[in-house]
PDB file of C-alpha atoms in Angstrom:
ATOM      1  CA  MET A  53       4.287   5.039  26.812  1.00 46.00           C
ATOM      2  CA  TYR A  54       3.983   6.875  29.431  1.00 52.00           C
ATOM      3  CA  LYS A  55       0.994   7.007  29.495  1.00 55.00           C
ATOM      4  CA  LYS A  56      -0.152   7.252  32.177  1.00 61.00           C
ATOM      5  CA  ASN A  57       2.455   8.565  34.689  1.00 81.00           C
ATOM      6  CA  ARG A  58       2.540  12.297  33.273  1.00 84.00           C
ATOM      7  CA  THR A  59       5.206  13.602  35.782  1.00 86.00           C
ATOM      8  CA  ALA A  60       7.607  10.791  34.467  1.00 82.00           C
ATOM      9  CA  ARG A  61       6.488  11.549  30.072  1.00 84.00           C
ATOM     10  CA  ILE A  62       6.536  15.670  30.733  1.00 89.00           C
ATOM     11  CA  VAL A  63      10.780  14.659  32.728  1.00 89.00           C
ATOM     12  CA  LEU A  64      11.134  12.386  29.587  1.00 88.00           C
ATOM     13  CA  TYR A  65       9.810  15.427  26.758  1.00 92.00           C
ATOM     14  CA  GLY A  66      12.447  17.207  28.971  1.00 94.00           C
ATOM     15  CA  MET A  67      15.367  15.991  28.960  1.00 93.00           C
ATOM     16  CA  MET A  68      15.699  15.363  25.433  1.00 94.00           C
ATOM     17  CA  ILE A  69      14.751  18.647  24.099  1.00 96.00           C
ATOM     18  CA  ALA A  70      17.539  19.572  26.092  1.00 96.00           C
ATOM     19  CA  LEU A  71      19.898  16.799  24.339  1.00 95.00           C
ATOM     20  CA  ALA A  72      18.566  17.833  21.791  1.00 95.00           C
ATOM     21  CA  PHE A  73      19.336  21.170  22.020  1.00 95.00           C
ATOM     22  CA  VAL A  74      22.618  20.526  23.993  1.00 95.00           C
ATOM     23  CA  PHE A  75      23.905  17.823  20.675  1.00 93.00           C
ATOM     24  CA  SER A  76      22.651  21.882  18.953  1.00 90.00           C
ATOM     25  CA  TYR A  77      24.763  23.893  20.533  1.00 89.00           C
ATOM     26  CA  LEU A  78      28.016  21.784  20.395  1.00 90.00           C
ATOM     27  CA  GLU A  79      27.418  21.699  16.239  1.00 84.00           C
ATOM     28  CA  HIS A  80      27.933  25.396  16.496  1.00 81.00           C
ATOM     29  CA  LEU A  81      31.103  25.064  18.665  1.00 83.00           C
ATOM     30  CA  ILE A  82      32.812  22.522  16.768  1.00 77.00           C
ATOM     31  CA  PRO A  83      33.537  23.969  13.605  1.00 68.00           C
ATOM     32  CA  PHE A  84      32.123  21.269  10.947  1.00 66.00           C
ATOM     33  CA  ASN A  85      32.828  22.403   7.670  1.00 64.00           C
ATOM     34  CA  PHE A  86      33.609  21.843   4.055  1.00 62.00           C
ATOM     35  CA  GLY A  87      34.408  24.861   2.223  1.00 66.00           C
ATOM     36  CA  ILE A  88      30.142  24.295   1.654  1.00 67.00           C
ATOM     37  CA  PRO A  89      27.606  26.509   3.596  1.00 68.00           C
ATOM     38  CA  GLY A  90      24.899  24.766   4.530  1.00 67.00           C
ATOM     39  CA  ILE A  91      25.650  21.640   5.439  1.00 77.00           C
ATOM     40  CA  LYS A  92      25.937  20.006   9.601  1.00 81.00           C
ATOM     41  CA  LEU A  93      26.316  17.012  11.114  1.00 84.00           C
ATOM     42  CA  GLY A  94      22.941  17.424  11.754  1.00 87.00           C
ATOM     43  CA  LEU A  95      23.361  16.075  15.627  1.00 90.00           C
ATOM     44  CA  GLY A  96      20.009  17.680  17.608  1.00 89.00           C
ATOM     45  CA  ASN A  97      17.805  15.736  14.648  1.00 92.00           C
ATOM     46  CA  LEU A  98      19.179  12.164  16.412  1.00 95.00           C
ATOM     47  CA  VAL A  99      17.267  12.819  18.765  1.00 96.00           C
ATOM     48  CA  VAL A 100      14.738  13.513  17.343  1.00 96.00           C
ATOM     49  CA  LEU A 101      15.014  10.656  15.140  1.00 96.00           C
ATOM     50  CA  ILE A 102      15.264   8.658  18.467  1.00 95.00           C
ATOM     51  CA  ALA A 103      12.312  10.026  20.030  1.00 94.00           C
ATOM     52  CA  LEU A 104      10.187   9.029  16.845  1.00 94.00           C
ATOM     53  CA  TYR A 105      11.259   5.353  17.161  1.00 92.00           C
ATOM     54  CA  THR A 106      10.520   5.494  20.973  1.00 89.00           C
ATOM     55  CA  LEU A 107       7.878   7.764  21.983  1.00 88.00           C
ATOM     56  CA  GLY A 108       6.161   7.351  19.334  1.00 91.00           C
ATOM     57  CA  ALA A 109       5.328  10.604  15.935  1.00 95.00           C
ATOM     58  CA  GLY A 110       3.905  13.423  18.168  1.00 94.00           C
ATOM     59  CA  GLY A 111       6.365  13.119  20.542  1.00 93.00           C
ATOM     60  CA  ALA A 112       8.826  13.608  18.097  1.00 96.00           C
ATOM     61  CA  PHE A 113       7.744  16.172  16.840  1.00 97.00           C
ATOM     62  CA  VAL A 114       7.024  17.955  20.050  1.00 96.00           C
ATOM     63  CA  ILE A 115      11.278  17.606  20.536  1.00 96.00           C
ATOM     64  CA  ALA A 116      11.514  18.910  16.945  1.00 96.00           C
ATOM     65  CA  VAL A 117       9.814  22.151  16.796  1.00 96.00           C
ATOM     66  CA  VAL A 118      11.035  23.680  20.831  1.00 96.00           C
ATOM     67  CA  ARG A 119      14.615  22.142  19.689  1.00 94.00           C
ATOM     68  CA  ILE A 120      14.465  23.792  16.055  1.00 94.00           C
ATOM     69  CA  ILE A 121      12.772  26.946  17.986  1.00 94.00           C
ATOM     70  CA  LEU A 122      15.265  27.414  21.209  1.00 94.00           C
ATOM     71  CA  THR A 123      18.613  26.554  18.786  1.00 91.00           C
ATOM     72  CA  GLY A 124      17.036  29.769  16.104  1.00 90.00           C
ATOM     73  CA  LEU A 125      16.119  32.319  19.238  1.00 91.00           C
ATOM     74  CA  THR A 126      19.268  31.146  20.577  1.00 90.00           C
ATOM     75  CA  PHE A 127      22.762  30.588  18.110  1.00 85.00           C
ATOM     76  CA  SER A 128      21.085  32.204  15.109  1.00 82.00           C
ATOM     77  CA  GLY A 129      17.983  34.696  13.888  1.00 83.00           C
ATOM     78  CA  MET A 130      14.784  34.425  11.786  1.00 86.00           C
ATOM     79  CA  PHE A 131      16.196  33.364   7.758  1.00 83.00           C
ATOM     80  CA  SER A 132      18.466  30.850   9.804  1.00 86.00           C
ATOM     81  CA  MET A 133      15.143  30.124  12.351  1.00 90.00           C
ATOM     82  CA  LEU A 134      12.592  29.750   9.222  1.00 91.00           C
ATOM     83  CA  TYR A 135      15.211  27.875   7.160  1.00 91.00           C
ATOM     84  CA  SER A 136      15.694  25.105  10.179  1.00 91.00           C
ATOM     85  CA  LEU A 137      12.328  25.324  10.209  1.00 94.00           C
ATOM     86  CA  ALA A 138      10.983  23.982   6.348  1.00 94.00           C
ATOM     87  CA  GLY A 139      13.956  21.549   6.517  1.00 93.00           C
ATOM     88  CA  GLY A 140      13.203  20.661   9.354  1.00 94.00           C
ATOM     89  CA  LEU A 141       9.458  19.755   8.690  1.00 95.00           C
ATOM     90  CA  LEU A 142       9.322  18.972   6.055  1.00 96.00           C
ATOM     91  CA  SER A 143      12.181  15.853   7.307  1.00 96.00           C
ATOM     92  CA  PHE A 144      10.114  15.203  10.289  1.00 97.00           C
ATOM     93  CA  ALA A 145       7.385  14.728   7.492  1.00 97.00           C
ATOM     94  CA  VAL A 146       8.620  12.081   5.479  1.00 97.00           C
ATOM     95  CA  MET A 147      10.611  10.274   8.212  1.00 97.00           C
ATOM     96  CA  ALA A 148       7.520   9.416  10.110  1.00 96.00           C
ATOM     97  CA  LEU A 149       5.648   7.901   7.353  1.00 96.00           C
ATOM     98  CA  LEU A 150       9.037   5.887   6.482  1.00 96.00           C
ATOM     99  CA  SER A 151       9.330   4.916   9.922  1.00 94.00           C
ATOM    100  CA  ARG A 152       5.239   3.359  10.095  1.00 90.00           C
ATOM    101  CA  GLY A 153       7.010   0.957   7.939  1.00 79.00           C
ATOM    102  CA  GLU A 154       9.300  -1.398   9.143  1.00 80.00           C
ATOM    103  CA  LYS A 155      10.371  -1.597   4.830  1.00 84.00           C
ATOM    104  CA  LEU A 156      12.975   0.040   6.232  1.00 90.00           C
ATOM    105  CA  HIS A 157      15.608   1.318   8.267  1.00 92.00           C
ATOM    106  CA  ILE A 158      16.210   3.134  10.931  1.00 95.00           C
ATOM    107  CA  ALA A 159      19.936   4.258   9.088  1.00 95.00           C
ATOM    108  CA  GLY A 160      17.127   4.546   5.271  1.00 95.00           C
ATOM    109  CA  VAL A 161      14.832   7.086   7.335  1.00 96.00           C
ATOM    110  CA  SER A 162      17.326   9.120   8.808  1.00 96.00           C
ATOM    111  CA  ILE A 163      19.065   9.180   5.039  1.00 96.00           C
ATOM    112  CA  CYS A 164      15.212  10.332   4.039  1.00 96.00           C
ATOM    113  CA  GLY A 165      15.399  13.225   6.519  1.00 96.00           C
ATOM    114  CA  GLY A 166      18.881  14.265   6.191  1.00 95.00           C
ATOM    115  CA  VAL A 167      18.198  14.498   1.759  1.00 95.00           C
ATOM    116  CA  MET A 168      14.745  16.495   2.887  1.00 96.00           C
ATOM    117  CA  HIS A 169      16.182  18.763   5.131  1.00 94.00           C
ATOM    118  CA  ASN A 170      18.398  19.972   2.681  1.00 93.00           C
ATOM    119  CA  VAL A 171      15.413  19.718  -0.138  1.00 95.00           C
ATOM    120  CA  GLY A 172      13.191  22.195   2.423  1.00 94.00           C
ATOM    121  CA  GLN A 173      15.521  24.624   3.651  1.00 91.00           C
ATOM    122  CA  LEU A 174      16.775  24.670  -0.250  1.00 92.00           C
ATOM    123  CA  MET A 175      13.046  25.565  -1.183  1.00 94.00           C
ATOM    124  CA  VAL A 176      13.047  28.373   1.083  1.00 93.00           C
ATOM    125  CA  ALA A 177      16.016  29.347  -0.499  1.00 91.00           C
ATOM    126  CA  MET A 178      14.337  29.469  -3.583  1.00 93.00           C
ATOM    127  CA  ILE A 179      11.361  31.635  -2.500  1.00 93.00           C
ATOM    128  CA  VAL A 180      13.397  34.451  -0.818  1.00 92.00           C
ATOM    129  CA  LEU A 181      16.381  34.952  -3.088  1.00 91.00           C
ATOM    130  CA  GLU A 182      13.529  35.076  -5.954  1.00 91.00           C
ATOM    131  CA  THR A 183      15.920  31.842  -7.857  1.00 91.00           C
ATOM    132  CA  VAL A 184      16.058  28.590  -9.233  1.00 91.00           C
ATOM    133  CA  ASN A 185      19.493  29.016  -9.556  1.00 91.00           C
ATOM    134  CA  VAL A 186      19.437  27.867  -5.957  1.00 88.00           C
ATOM    135  CA  TRP A 187      18.830  23.851  -7.365  1.00 88.00           C
ATOM    136  CA  PHE A 188      22.334  23.808  -8.563  1.00 89.00           C
ATOM    137  CA  TYR A 189      23.938  23.231  -5.613  1.00 87.00           C
ATOM    138  CA  LEU A 190      20.717  20.094  -4.178  1.00 90.00           C
ATOM    139  CA  PRO A 191      23.005  17.231  -6.075  1.00 92.00           C
ATOM    140  CA  VAL A 192      26.364  19.140  -3.286  1.00 90.00           C
ATOM    141  CA  LEU A 193      23.436  18.976  -0.576  1.00 89.00           C
ATOM    142  CA  LEU A 194      21.958  15.362  -1.251  1.00 92.00           C
ATOM    143  CA  ILE A 195      25.222  14.084  -1.061  1.00 92.00           C
ATOM    144  CA  SER A 196      25.438  15.359   2.017  1.00 90.00           C
ATOM    145  CA  GLY A 197      22.228  14.577   3.691  1.00 91.00           C
ATOM    146  CA  ALA A 198      22.524  11.336   2.593  1.00 94.00           C
ATOM    147  CA  VAL A 199      26.100  10.869   3.989  1.00 93.00           C
ATOM    148  CA  THR A 200      25.177  12.601   7.154  1.00 92.00           C
ATOM    149  CA  GLY A 201      21.893  10.911   7.527  1.00 95.00           C
ATOM    150  CA  VAL A 202      23.817   7.273   7.962  1.00 96.00           C
ATOM    151  CA  VAL A 203      25.122   8.471  10.579  1.00 95.00           C
ATOM    152  CA  ILE A 204      22.810   9.958  12.091  1.00 95.00           C
ATOM    153  CA  GLY A 205      21.312   7.418  11.401  1.00 95.00           C
ATOM    154  CA  ILE A 206      23.851   3.855  12.698  1.00 95.00           C
ATOM    155  CA  VAL A 207      24.416   5.762  15.555  1.00 95.00           C
ATOM    156  CA  GLY A 208      20.216   6.339  16.215  1.00 94.00           C
ATOM    157  CA  GLY A 209      19.808   2.565  15.676  1.00 92.00           C
ATOM    158  CA  LEU A 210      22.235   1.557  17.476  1.00 92.00           C
ATOM    159  CA  LEU A 211      20.213   3.730  20.099  1.00 93.00           C
ATOM    160  CA  VAL A 212      16.749   3.288  20.563  1.00 90.00           C
ATOM    161  CA  GLY A 213      17.960  -0.395  20.773  1.00 84.00           C
ATOM    162  CA  ARG A 214      19.442   0.178  23.774  1.00 83.00           C
ATOM    163  CA  LEU A 215      16.899   2.744  24.774  1.00 82.00           C
ATOM    164  CA  GLN A 216      13.354   0.790  23.814  1.00 75.00           C
ATOM    165  CA  THR A 217      14.857  -2.130  26.520  1.00 74.00           C
ATOM    166  CA  TYR A 218      15.318   1.218  29.699  1.00 72.00           C
ATOM    167  CA  LEU A 219      12.243   1.932  28.323  1.00 67.00           C
ATOM    168  CA  ARG A 220       9.895  -0.955  28.418  1.00 63.00           C
ATOM    169  CA  LEU A 221      11.316  -1.435  32.292  1.00 53.00           C
ATOM    170  CA  GLN A 222      10.398   1.870  33.397  1.00 55.00           C
ATOM    171  CA  ARG A 223       6.978   1.568  32.774  1.00 52.00           C
TER     172      ARG A 223
END
């Protein structure tokens, strides 16, 4: 994808990072609170999912890490960034592995990513809080990760199909 035209590739990555950052910002503005801390829709992850299927794992990884660092530095703090990095990297690793095969639809990949994001954050919470009691929160986060994963996966699937056609025309 855009291997020969380095400028076009850089512009595309920059646009996707900016879009992921804006989606993360919008998520901070829109109250999405069910009375349970830590549950978010994951709009910024929509861009990472789309990048995984259109740019490949390497490009999606760059977009994911840069987005997490930018949003962490802008909207939260080091602890929140640590939680986001743990969840985001575990989620990305699982999604990158699952997206290689053709057995699982993009929504299934997104569901697994949403669930693993929460697992990664719980692992950090367990270390930071020095207790395993946070694992009692796991069923709630598994459900929320699956629900948000479905939403992000369906939207991502619709957009990937359209973007792949567009990106093929641009080559």
